[in-house]
Amino acid sequence: MGKEQVKMPSLLEFGGPIGNLILVIFLPVIVAYLYFAVAFNDGALLPQATANMDAFWRSLQPTWQSTAVYLGWFLMQAAFQAWMPGSIVEGTALEDGRRLQYKMNGPASLIATFVVVAALHFTGVVKLSFIHDNFGALISTITIFSFLFSIFLYFYGKKHGEYRGTNNFFHDFFMGSGHNPRIPPNGLFDLKFFCEARPGLILWMIVNASFMYVQYTKHGFVSKSMVLACSFQWLYVLDYYWNEPAVLTTMDIKHENFGFMLAFGDLAWVPMTYALQAYYLIDRVHNLSWLAAAGIVGLNVLGLAIFRAVNNQKNQFRRDPENAKIWGKQAEYLETQHGSKLLLSGFWGWSRHFNYVGDILMALAWSLPCLFDSAIPYFYPIYFAILLLHRERRDHYFCQKKYGQDWDRYCEKVRWRIIPGIY
Ligand code: NDP
């Protein structure tokens, strides 16, 4: 441990343009494949002889309804972000010392969305089952939208987004050309924050509600496993809105540009793959024992408690380093030449990303209600573990670039990357 050399190339990430191209093609393919596996392949990972390929391809075709519903959804979320009441919070300092302002109206947007969705459902205009019944068309529609939006982001970010690109077209399309594209350019509507926090995250909740509703209409009850998988994920999103300003100290907001990777991830990947467990459970109505259910609830509570406590410690410290109290004591920190301080107290003295441990425990708890007949419901924890291992390396790289030798000193003090004593 101690001083660790970072091998990541400074300009071209995720394999450079060729790696980016592969991801641009394969990420949408993975979303569609997971849907195929759950809906047309009996929940199996590998294609079965009985898989109904024709129905799968037909279901992927975007329709006027899927287009109208998604555009309506996106514009409604944008209108809520722009006009719903909320406090104005300053982000952490940018490289030039400026702090951007963000409108934190997530809770109001969420409530307004619930009202609209309930009204559409109970009047029969758009029933909750629409999402389930048009899932393939919605995947295609949101994917096409994400591509078009990313092309817009490339040009807009270059001009108005505080350009931080590499002058390599494809790499900038994938990673983003601008860091903080806003509409209008110096206004309050931050496109990256909006996409991270609204259309995909809230849609994820509604997708789960749709699957739960469909199970109810088909079987006349909602299974214990369905209740667990959906309520854990709803809790995760609600927790986000309860602590919304904490997003301003995350890597996505602080370090990433805004391009296809985040746009597709936020808009398509999150709602269309994270709710996979609930889709899988619609027709798999096994009876989970109360003991197993209690164990899974305990795992999720533990994961959420770790995740929230660790993130809150950093957030509280970043907001007011001098006065932050961690576990009842004045926070200890390391001064850096850059000016930002690095927290050494609490969980941040245990490892550099103990928050990831909480996330992984929760990811497992979301999949366990599906039991073990198929690997498909475990896609999320497996993918997420890989993402977090890679993310930790990328964050290490960003921080070493930002703090130089001070980061090495920090790593000497906090030796473990994620799991104290192990990794
Ligand atoms: P962190 O919240 O750990 O943020 C990393 C940033 O925090 C660093 O870039 C650095 O920025 C700052 N930092 C690092 N060490 C310290 C320290 N000792 N003291 C103060 N600041 C420090 O990582 P992420 O943004 O990756 O994750 C945020 C949360 O979101 C995690 O819980 C993660 O698991 C979760 N997540 C969930 C995803 C999902 O799809 N469900 C996807 C990705 C993340 P700086 O110094 O510039 O302030």
PDB file of N, CA, C and O in Angstrom, residues 20-84:
ATOM      1  N   ASN A  20     -14.573   2.996 -26.031  1.00  0.00           N
ATOM      2  CA  ASN A  20     -15.803   3.787 -25.910  1.00  0.00           C
ATOM      3  C   ASN A  20     -16.853   3.312 -26.910  1.00  0.00           C
ATOM      4  O   ASN A  20     -18.027   3.171 -26.578  1.00  0.00           O
ATOM      5  N   LEU A  21     -16.382   3.041 -28.153  1.00  0.00           N
ATOM      6  CA  LEU A  21     -17.308   2.576 -29.195  1.00  0.00           C
ATOM      7  C   LEU A  21     -17.934   1.245 -28.777  1.00  0.00           C
ATOM      8  O   LEU A  21     -19.154   1.036 -28.904  1.00  0.00           O
ATOM      9  N   ILE A  22     -17.095   0.355 -28.265  1.00  0.00           N
ATOM     10  CA  ILE A  22     -17.609  -0.958 -27.829  1.00  0.00           C
ATOM     11  C   ILE A  22     -18.674  -0.749 -26.749  1.00  0.00           C
ATOM     12  O   ILE A  22     -19.750  -1.360 -26.782  1.00  0.00           O
ATOM     13  N   LEU A  23     -18.401   0.149 -25.803  1.00  0.00           N
ATOM     14  CA  LEU A  23     -19.378   0.379 -24.728  1.00  0.00           C
ATOM     15  C   LEU A  23     -20.661   1.025 -25.259  1.00  0.00           C
ATOM     16  O   LEU A  23     -21.770   0.679 -24.832  1.00  0.00           O
ATOM     17  N   VAL A  24     -20.500   1.960 -26.200  1.00  0.00           N
ATOM     18  CA  VAL A  24     -21.685   2.627 -26.761  1.00  0.00           C
ATOM     19  C   VAL A  24     -22.605   1.597 -27.423  1.00  0.00           C
ATOM     20  O   VAL A  24     -23.824   1.685 -27.349  1.00  0.00           O
ATOM     21  N   ILE A  25     -21.997   0.582 -28.037  1.00  0.00           N
ATOM     22  CA  ILE A  25     -22.817  -0.461 -28.675  1.00  0.00           C
ATOM     23  C   ILE A  25     -23.348  -1.443 -27.629  1.00  0.00           C
ATOM     24  O   ILE A  25     -24.530  -1.783 -27.604  1.00  0.00           O
ATOM     25  N   PHE A  26     -22.449  -1.873 -26.734  1.00  0.00           N
ATOM     26  CA  PHE A  26     -22.829  -2.984 -25.863  1.00  0.00           C
ATOM     27  C   PHE A  26     -23.700  -2.598 -24.676  1.00  0.00           C
ATOM     28  O   PHE A  26     -24.488  -3.424 -24.216  1.00  0.00           O
ATOM     29  N   LEU A  27     -23.598  -1.386 -24.188  1.00  0.00           N
ATOM     30  CA  LEU A  27     -24.451  -1.042 -23.034  1.00  0.00           C
ATOM     31  C   LEU A  27     -25.933  -1.171 -23.390  1.00  0.00           C
ATOM     32  O   LEU A  27     -26.689  -1.836 -22.671  1.00  0.00           O
ATOM     33  N   PRO A  28     -26.391  -0.588 -24.526  1.00  0.00           N
ATOM     34  CA  PRO A  28     -27.806  -0.794 -24.889  1.00  0.00           C
ATOM     35  C   PRO A  28     -28.128  -2.262 -25.158  1.00  0.00           C
ATOM     36  O   PRO A  28     -29.221  -2.735 -24.831  1.00  0.00           O
ATOM     37  N   VAL A  29     -27.159  -3.003 -25.737  1.00  0.00           N
ATOM     38  CA  VAL A  29     -27.410  -4.425 -26.017  1.00  0.00           C
ATOM     39  C   VAL A  29     -27.627  -5.183 -24.699  1.00  0.00           C
ATOM     40  O   VAL A  29     -28.514  -6.035 -24.590  1.00  0.00           O
ATOM     41  N   ILE A  30     -26.834  -4.836 -23.679  1.00  0.00           N
ATOM     42  CA  ILE A  30     -26.993  -5.524 -22.381  1.00  0.00           C
ATOM     43  C   ILE A  30     -28.375  -5.224 -21.793  1.00  0.00           C
ATOM     44  O   ILE A  30     -29.057  -6.119 -21.287  1.00  0.00           O
ATOM     45  N   VAL A  31     -28.809  -3.963 -21.887  1.00  0.00           N
ATOM     46  CA  VAL A  31     -30.137  -3.611 -21.355  1.00  0.00           C
ATOM     47  C   VAL A  31     -31.201  -4.458 -22.044  1.00  0.00           C
ATOM     48  O   VAL A  31     -32.075  -5.058 -21.397  1.00  0.00           O
ATOM     49  N   ALA A  32     -31.108  -4.540 -23.389  1.00  0.00           N
ATOM     50  CA  ALA A  32     -32.115  -5.303 -24.143  1.00  0.00           C
ATOM     51  C   ALA A  32     -32.009  -6.789 -23.815  1.00  0.00           C
ATOM     52  O   ALA A  32     -33.022  -7.488 -23.697  1.00  0.00           O
ATOM     53  N   TYR A  33     -30.770  -7.282 -23.660  1.00  0.00           N
ATOM     54  CA  TYR A  33     -30.605  -8.717 -23.397  1.00  0.00           C
ATOM     55  C   TYR A  33     -31.206  -9.111 -22.046  1.00  0.00           C
ATOM     56  O   TYR A  33     -31.846 -10.165 -21.911  1.00  0.00           O
ATOM     57  N   LEU A  34     -30.988  -8.280 -21.057  1.00  0.00           N
ATOM     58  CA  LEU A  34     -31.540  -8.599 -19.726  1.00  0.00           C
ATOM     59  C   LEU A  34     -33.066  -8.661 -19.780  1.00  0.00           C
ATOM     60  O   LEU A  34     -33.693  -9.535 -19.189  1.00  0.00           O
ATOM     61  N   TYR A  35     -33.637  -7.732 -20.539  1.00  0.00           N
ATOM     62  CA  TYR A  35     -35.096  -7.732 -20.726  1.00  0.00           C
ATOM     63  C   TYR A  35     -35.518  -9.023 -21.438  1.00  0.00           C
ATOM     64  O   TYR A  35     -36.476  -9.694 -21.024  1.00  0.00           O
ATOM     65  N   PHE A  36     -34.768  -9.382 -22.500  1.00  0.00           N
ATOM     66  CA  PHE A  36     -35.061 -10.629 -23.222  1.00  0.00           C
ATOM     67  C   PHE A  36     -35.014 -11.823 -22.260  1.00  0.00           C
ATOM     68  O   PHE A  36     -35.921 -12.667 -22.234  1.00  0.00           O
ATOM     69  N   ALA A  37     -33.953 -11.873 -21.447  1.00  0.00           N
ATOM     70  CA  ALA A  37     -33.774 -13.035 -20.564  1.00  0.00           C
ATOM     71  C   ALA A  37     -34.944 -13.172 -19.591  1.00  0.00           C
ATOM     72  O   ALA A  37     -35.440 -14.265 -19.356  1.00  0.00           O
ATOM     73  N   VAL A  38     -35.377 -12.042 -19.044  1.00  0.00           N
ATOM     74  CA  VAL A  38     -36.440 -12.113 -18.031  1.00  0.00           C
ATOM     75  C   VAL A  38     -37.804 -12.339 -18.678  1.00  0.00           C
ATOM     76  O   VAL A  38     -38.602 -13.139 -18.197  1.00  0.00           O
ATOM     77  N   ALA A  39     -38.056 -11.650 -19.797  1.00  0.00           N
ATOM     78  CA  ALA A  39     -39.413 -11.658 -20.347  1.00  0.00           C
ATOM     79  C   ALA A  39     -39.652 -12.739 -21.402  1.00  0.00           C
ATOM     80  O   ALA A  39     -40.788 -13.169 -21.590  1.00  0.00           O
ATOM     81  N   PHE A  40     -38.615 -13.185 -22.110  1.00  0.00           N
ATOM     82  CA  PHE A  40     -38.839 -14.110 -23.240  1.00  0.00           C
ATOM     83  C   PHE A  40     -38.023 -15.389 -23.135  1.00  0.00           C
ATOM     84  O   PHE A  40     -38.118 -16.252 -23.988  1.00  0.00           O
ATOM     85  N   ASN A  41     -37.186 -15.495 -22.124  1.00  0.00           N
ATOM     86  CA  ASN A  41     -36.266 -16.633 -22.051  1.00  0.00           C
ATOM     87  C   ASN A  41     -36.401 -17.353 -20.716  1.00  0.00           C
ATOM     88  O   ASN A  41     -35.448 -17.927 -20.220  1.00  0.00           O
ATOM     89  N   ASP A  42     -37.557 -17.255 -20.135  1.00  0.00           N
ATOM     90  CA  ASP A  42     -37.850 -17.949 -18.879  1.00  0.00           C
ATOM     91  C   ASP A  42     -36.883 -17.568 -17.761  1.00  0.00           C
ATOM     92  O   ASP A  42     -36.586 -18.372 -16.873  1.00  0.00           O
ATOM     93  N   GLY A  43     -36.356 -16.363 -17.808  1.00  0.00           N
ATOM     94  CA  GLY A  43     -35.471 -15.899 -16.734  1.00  0.00           C
ATOM     95  C   GLY A  43     -34.082 -16.501 -16.787  1.00  0.00           C
ATOM     96  O   GLY A  43     -33.276 -16.277 -15.883  1.00  0.00           O
ATOM     97  N   ALA A  44     -33.768 -17.264 -17.857  1.00  0.00           N
ATOM     98  CA  ALA A  44     -32.457 -17.925 -17.921  1.00  0.00           C
ATOM     99  C   ALA A  44     -31.406 -16.999 -18.539  1.00  0.00           C
ATOM    100  O   ALA A  44     -31.718 -16.152 -19.373  1.00  0.00           O
ATOM    101  N   LEU A  45     -30.163 -17.226 -18.144  1.00  0.00           N
ATOM    102  CA  LEU A  45     -29.068 -16.386 -18.638  1.00  0.00           C
ATOM    103  C   LEU A  45     -28.772 -16.684 -20.118  1.00  0.00           C
ATOM    104  O   LEU A  45     -28.627 -15.770 -20.928  1.00  0.00           O
ATOM    105  N   LEU A  46     -28.657 -17.971 -20.465  1.00  0.00           N
ATOM    106  CA  LEU A  46     -28.318 -18.339 -21.842  1.00  0.00           C
ATOM    107  C   LEU A  46     -29.597 -18.577 -22.649  1.00  0.00           C
ATOM    108  O   LEU A  46     -30.591 -19.067 -22.099  1.00  0.00           O
ATOM    109  N   PRO A  47     -29.572 -18.223 -23.951  1.00  0.00           N
ATOM    110  CA  PRO A  47     -30.783 -18.376 -24.770  1.00  0.00           C
ATOM    111  C   PRO A  47     -31.288 -19.820 -24.779  1.00  0.00           C
ATOM    112  O   PRO A  47     -30.507 -20.758 -24.963  1.00  0.00           O
ATOM    113  N   GLN A  48     -32.580 -19.998 -24.573  1.00  0.00           N
ATOM    114  CA  GLN A  48     -33.189 -21.333 -24.551  1.00  0.00           C
ATOM    115  C   GLN A  48     -33.839 -21.618 -25.907  1.00  0.00           C
ATOM    116  O   GLN A  48     -34.211 -20.676 -26.622  1.00  0.00           O
ATOM    117  N   ALA A  49     -34.007 -22.888 -26.207  1.00  0.00           N
ATOM    118  CA  ALA A  49     -34.667 -23.256 -27.477  1.00  0.00           C
ATOM    119  C   ALA A  49     -36.096 -22.719 -27.505  1.00  0.00           C
ATOM    120  O   ALA A  49     -36.643 -22.428 -28.568  1.00  0.00           O
ATOM    121  N   THR A  50     -36.687 -22.565 -26.323  1.00  0.00           N
ATOM    122  CA  THR A  50     -38.097 -22.137 -26.261  1.00  0.00           C
ATOM    123  C   THR A  50     -38.252 -20.607 -26.327  1.00  0.00           C
ATOM    124  O   THR A  50     -39.370 -20.098 -26.314  1.00  0.00           O
ATOM    125  N   ALA A  51     -37.140 -19.882 -26.365  1.00  0.00           N
ATOM    126  CA  ALA A  51     -37.219 -18.412 -26.323  1.00  0.00           C
ATOM    127  C   ALA A  51     -38.004 -17.891 -27.530  1.00  0.00           C
ATOM    128  O   ALA A  51     -37.778 -18.324 -28.664  1.00  0.00           O
ATOM    129  N   ASN A  52     -38.897 -16.957 -27.268  1.00  0.00           N
ATOM    130  CA  ASN A  52     -39.723 -16.419 -28.345  1.00  0.00           C
ATOM    131  C   ASN A  52     -39.050 -15.185 -28.946  1.00  0.00           C
ATOM    132  O   ASN A  52     -39.313 -14.044 -28.564  1.00  0.00           O
ATOM    133  N   MET A  53     -38.159 -15.457 -29.914  1.00  0.00           N
ATOM    134  CA  MET A  53     -37.347 -14.366 -30.479  1.00  0.00           C
ATOM    135  C   MET A  53     -38.186 -13.371 -31.268  1.00  0.00           C
ATOM    136  O   MET A  53     -37.950 -12.166 -31.211  1.00  0.00           O
ATOM    137  N   ASP A  54     -39.171 -13.887 -32.021  1.00  0.00           N
ATOM    138  CA  ASP A  54     -39.998 -12.985 -32.839  1.00  0.00           C
ATOM    139  C   ASP A  54     -40.709 -11.966 -31.969  1.00  0.00           C
ATOM    140  O   ASP A  54     -40.705 -10.758 -32.254  1.00  0.00           O
ATOM    141  N   ALA A  55     -41.304 -12.478 -30.891  1.00  0.00           N
ATOM    142  CA  ALA A  55     -42.040 -11.567 -30.001  1.00  0.00           C
ATOM    143  C   ALA A  55     -41.079 -10.558 -29.365  1.00  0.00           C
ATOM    144  O   ALA A  55     -41.418  -9.385 -29.200  1.00  0.00           O
ATOM    145  N   PHE A  56     -39.872 -11.009 -29.044  1.00  0.00           N
ATOM    146  CA  PHE A  56     -38.893 -10.107 -28.448  1.00  0.00           C
ATOM    147  C   PHE A  56     -38.536  -8.976 -29.418  1.00  0.00           C
ATOM    148  O   PHE A  56     -38.599  -7.792 -29.060  1.00  0.00           O
ATOM    149  N   TRP A  57     -38.189  -9.316 -30.658  1.00  0.00           N
ATOM    150  CA  TRP A  57     -37.820  -8.268 -31.629  1.00  0.00           C
ATOM    151  C   TRP A  57     -38.979  -7.312 -31.865  1.00  0.00           C
ATOM    152  O   TRP A  57     -38.789  -6.105 -31.939  1.00  0.00           O
ATOM    153  N   ARG A  58     -40.180  -7.887 -31.988  1.00  0.00           N
ATOM    154  CA  ARG A  58     -41.361  -7.022 -32.225  1.00  0.00           C
ATOM    155  C   ARG A  58     -41.551  -6.041 -31.069  1.00  0.00           C
ATOM    156  O   ARG A  58     -41.829  -4.868 -31.264  1.00  0.00           O
ATOM    157  N   SER A  59     -41.338  -6.554 -29.845  1.00  0.00           N
ATOM    158  CA  SER A  59     -41.609  -5.713 -28.669  1.00  0.00           C
ATOM    159  C   SER A  59     -40.615  -4.558 -28.552  1.00  0.00           C
ATOM    160  O   SER A  59     -40.875  -3.575 -27.872  1.00  0.00           O
ATOM    161  N   LEU A  60     -39.459  -4.709 -29.227  1.00  0.00           N
ATOM    162  CA  LEU A  60     -38.445  -3.650 -29.101  1.00  0.00           C
ATOM    163  C   LEU A  60     -38.742  -2.428 -29.968  1.00  0.00           C
ATOM    164  O   LEU A  60     -38.106  -1.383 -29.822  1.00  0.00           O
ATOM    165  N   GLN A  61     -39.672  -2.584 -30.899  1.00  0.00           N
ATOM    166  CA  GLN A  61     -39.915  -1.460 -31.819  1.00  0.00           C
ATOM    167  C   GLN A  61     -40.553  -0.281 -31.079  1.00  0.00           C
ATOM    168  O   GLN A  61     -41.600  -0.451 -30.427  1.00  0.00           O
ATOM    169  N   PRO A  62     -39.915   0.906 -31.188  1.00  0.00           N
ATOM    170  CA  PRO A  62     -40.516   2.070 -30.530  1.00  0.00           C
ATOM    171  C   PRO A  62     -41.884   2.378 -31.149  1.00  0.00           C
ATOM    172  O   PRO A  62     -42.086   2.136 -32.339  1.00  0.00           O
ATOM    173  N   THR A  63     -42.793   2.864 -30.364  1.00  0.00           N
ATOM    174  CA  THR A  63     -44.131   3.197 -30.872  1.00  0.00           C
ATOM    175  C   THR A  63     -44.394   4.675 -30.600  1.00  0.00           C
ATOM    176  O   THR A  63     -43.653   5.318 -29.856  1.00  0.00           O
ATOM    177  N   TRP A  64     -45.485   5.174 -31.192  1.00  0.00           N
ATOM    178  CA  TRP A  64     -45.840   6.570 -30.922  1.00  0.00           C
ATOM    179  C   TRP A  64     -46.184   6.751 -29.448  1.00  0.00           C
ATOM    180  O   TRP A  64     -45.831   7.752 -28.837  1.00  0.00           O
ATOM    181  N   GLN A  65     -46.817   5.710 -28.874  1.00  0.00           N
ATOM    182  CA  GLN A  65     -47.179   5.825 -27.444  1.00  0.00           C
ATOM    183  C   GLN A  65     -45.922   5.888 -26.567  1.00  0.00           C
ATOM    184  O   GLN A  65     -45.834   6.712 -25.674  1.00  0.00           O
ATOM    185  N   SER A  66     -44.965   4.987 -26.860  1.00  0.00           N
ATOM    186  CA  SER A  66     -43.760   4.977 -26.004  1.00  0.00           C
ATOM    187  C   SER A  66     -43.008   6.303 -26.164  1.00  0.00           C
ATOM    188  O   SER A  66     -42.462   6.845 -25.197  1.00  0.00           O
ATOM    189  N   THR A  67     -42.995   6.832 -27.390  1.00  0.00           N
ATOM    190  CA  THR A  67     -42.292   8.103 -27.628  1.00  0.00           C
ATOM    191  C   THR A  67     -43.008   9.240 -26.900  1.00  0.00           C
ATOM    192  O   THR A  67     -42.376  10.053 -26.213  1.00  0.00           O
ATOM    193  N   ALA A  68     -44.335   9.280 -27.037  1.00  0.00           N
ATOM    194  CA  ALA A  68     -45.094  10.376 -26.408  1.00  0.00           C
ATOM    195  C   ALA A  68     -44.979  10.296 -24.887  1.00  0.00           C
ATOM    196  O   ALA A  68     -44.745  11.314 -24.210  1.00  0.00           O
ATOM    197  N   VAL A  69     -45.093   9.082 -24.347  1.00  0.00           N
ATOM    198  CA  VAL A  69     -45.030   8.944 -22.888  1.00  0.00           C
ATOM    199  C   VAL A  69     -43.644   9.340 -22.385  1.00  0.00           C
ATOM    200  O   VAL A  69     -43.504  10.067 -21.393  1.00  0.00           O
ATOM    201  N   TYR A  70     -42.583   8.895 -23.089  1.00  0.00           N
ATOM    202  CA  TYR A  70     -41.250   9.222 -22.555  1.00  0.00           C
ATOM    203  C   TYR A  70     -40.930  10.718 -22.701  1.00  0.00           C
ATOM    204  O   TYR A  70     -40.403  11.335 -21.768  1.00  0.00           O
ATOM    205  N   LEU A  71     -41.279  11.276 -23.851  1.00  0.00           N
ATOM    206  CA  LEU A  71     -41.009  12.717 -24.003  1.00  0.00           C
ATOM    207  C   LEU A  71     -41.801  13.502 -22.962  1.00  0.00           C
ATOM    208  O   LEU A  71     -41.289  14.452 -22.343  1.00  0.00           O
ATOM    209  N   GLY A  72     -43.057  13.109 -22.763  1.00  0.00           N
ATOM    210  CA  GLY A  72     -43.890  13.767 -21.747  1.00  0.00           C
ATOM    211  C   GLY A  72     -43.246  13.650 -20.374  1.00  0.00           C
ATOM    212  O   GLY A  72     -43.194  14.609 -19.603  1.00  0.00           O
ATOM    213  N   TRP A  73     -42.729  12.457 -20.089  1.00  0.00           N
ATOM    214  CA  TRP A  73     -42.083  12.213 -18.796  1.00  0.00           C
ATOM    215  C   TRP A  73     -40.864  13.133 -18.606  1.00  0.00           C
ATOM    216  O   TRP A  73     -40.704  13.797 -17.589  1.00  0.00           O
ATOM    217  N   PHE A  74     -40.009  13.152 -19.635  1.00  0.00           N
ATOM    218  CA  PHE A  74     -38.765  13.927 -19.528  1.00  0.00           C
ATOM    219  C   PHE A  74     -39.076  15.417 -19.372  1.00  0.00           C
ATOM    220  O   PHE A  74     -38.500  16.104 -18.518  1.00  0.00           O
ATOM    221  N   LEU A  75     -40.015  15.887 -20.189  1.00  0.00           N
ATOM    222  CA  LEU A  75     -40.347  17.318 -20.117  1.00  0.00           C
ATOM    223  C   LEU A  75     -41.023  17.659 -18.791  1.00  0.00           C
ATOM    224  O   LEU A  75     -40.782  18.733 -18.221  1.00  0.00           O
ATOM    225  N   MET A  76     -41.846  16.745 -18.292  1.00  0.00           N
ATOM    226  CA  MET A  76     -42.497  16.995 -16.995  1.00  0.00           C
ATOM    227  C   MET A  76     -41.428  17.095 -15.894  1.00  0.00           C
ATOM    228  O   MET A  76     -41.468  18.004 -15.054  1.00  0.00           O
ATOM    229  N   GLN A  77     -40.455  16.192 -15.921  1.00  0.00           N
ATOM    230  CA  GLN A  77     -39.403  16.250 -14.897  1.00  0.00           C
ATOM    231  C   GLN A  77     -38.592  17.541 -15.028  1.00  0.00           C
ATOM    232  O   GLN A  77     -38.204  18.154 -14.024  1.00  0.00           O
ATOM    233  N   ALA A  78     -38.341  17.945 -16.264  1.00  0.00           N
ATOM    234  CA  ALA A  78     -37.591  19.194 -16.476  1.00  0.00           C
ATOM    235  C   ALA A  78     -38.386  20.384 -15.935  1.00  0.00           C
ATOM    236  O   ALA A  78     -37.828  21.283 -15.296  1.00  0.00           O
ATOM    237  N   ALA A  79     -39.707  20.364 -16.179  1.00  0.00           N
ATOM    238  CA  ALA A  79     -40.548  21.470 -15.692  1.00  0.00           C
ATOM    239  C   ALA A  79     -40.542  21.484 -14.161  1.00  0.00           C
ATOM    240  O   ALA A  79     -40.443  22.556 -13.533  1.00  0.00           O
ATOM    241  N   PHE A  80     -40.622  20.308 -13.542  1.00  0.00           N
ATOM    242  CA  PHE A  80     -40.585  20.255 -12.071  1.00  0.00           C
ATOM    243  C   PHE A  80     -39.249  20.787 -11.548  1.00  0.00           C
ATOM    244  O   PHE A  80     -39.185  21.539 -10.581  1.00  0.00           O
ATOM    245  N   GLN A  81     -38.165  20.361 -12.220  1.00  0.00           N
ATOM    246  CA  GLN A  81     -36.846  20.834 -11.774  1.00  0.00           C
ATOM    247  C   GLN A  81     -36.770  22.371 -11.876  1.00  0.00           C
ATOM    248  O   GLN A  81     -36.249  23.059 -11.001  1.00  0.00           O
ATOM    249  N   ALA A  82     -37.331  22.888 -12.955  1.00  0.00           N
ATOM    250  CA  ALA A  82     -37.226  24.341 -13.174  1.00  0.00           C
ATOM    251  C   ALA A  82     -38.132  25.132 -12.240  1.00  0.00           C
ATOM    252  O   ALA A  82     -37.742  26.191 -11.743  1.00  0.00           O
ATOM    253  N   TRP A  83     -39.342  24.612 -11.973  1.00  0.00           N
ATOM    254  CA  TRP A  83     -40.327  25.484 -11.320  1.00  0.00           C
ATOM    255  C   TRP A  83     -40.801  25.049  -9.939  1.00  0.00           C
ATOM    256  O   TRP A  83     -41.459  25.823  -9.245  1.00  0.00           O
ATOM    257  N   MET A  84     -40.535  23.819  -9.546  1.00  0.00           N
ATOM    258  CA  MET A  84     -40.971  23.404  -8.206  1.00  0.00           C
ATOM    259  C   MET A  84     -40.153  24.132  -7.138  1.00  0.00           C
ATOM    260  O   MET A  84     -38.966  24.413  -7.353  1.00  0.00           O
TER     261      MET A  84
END
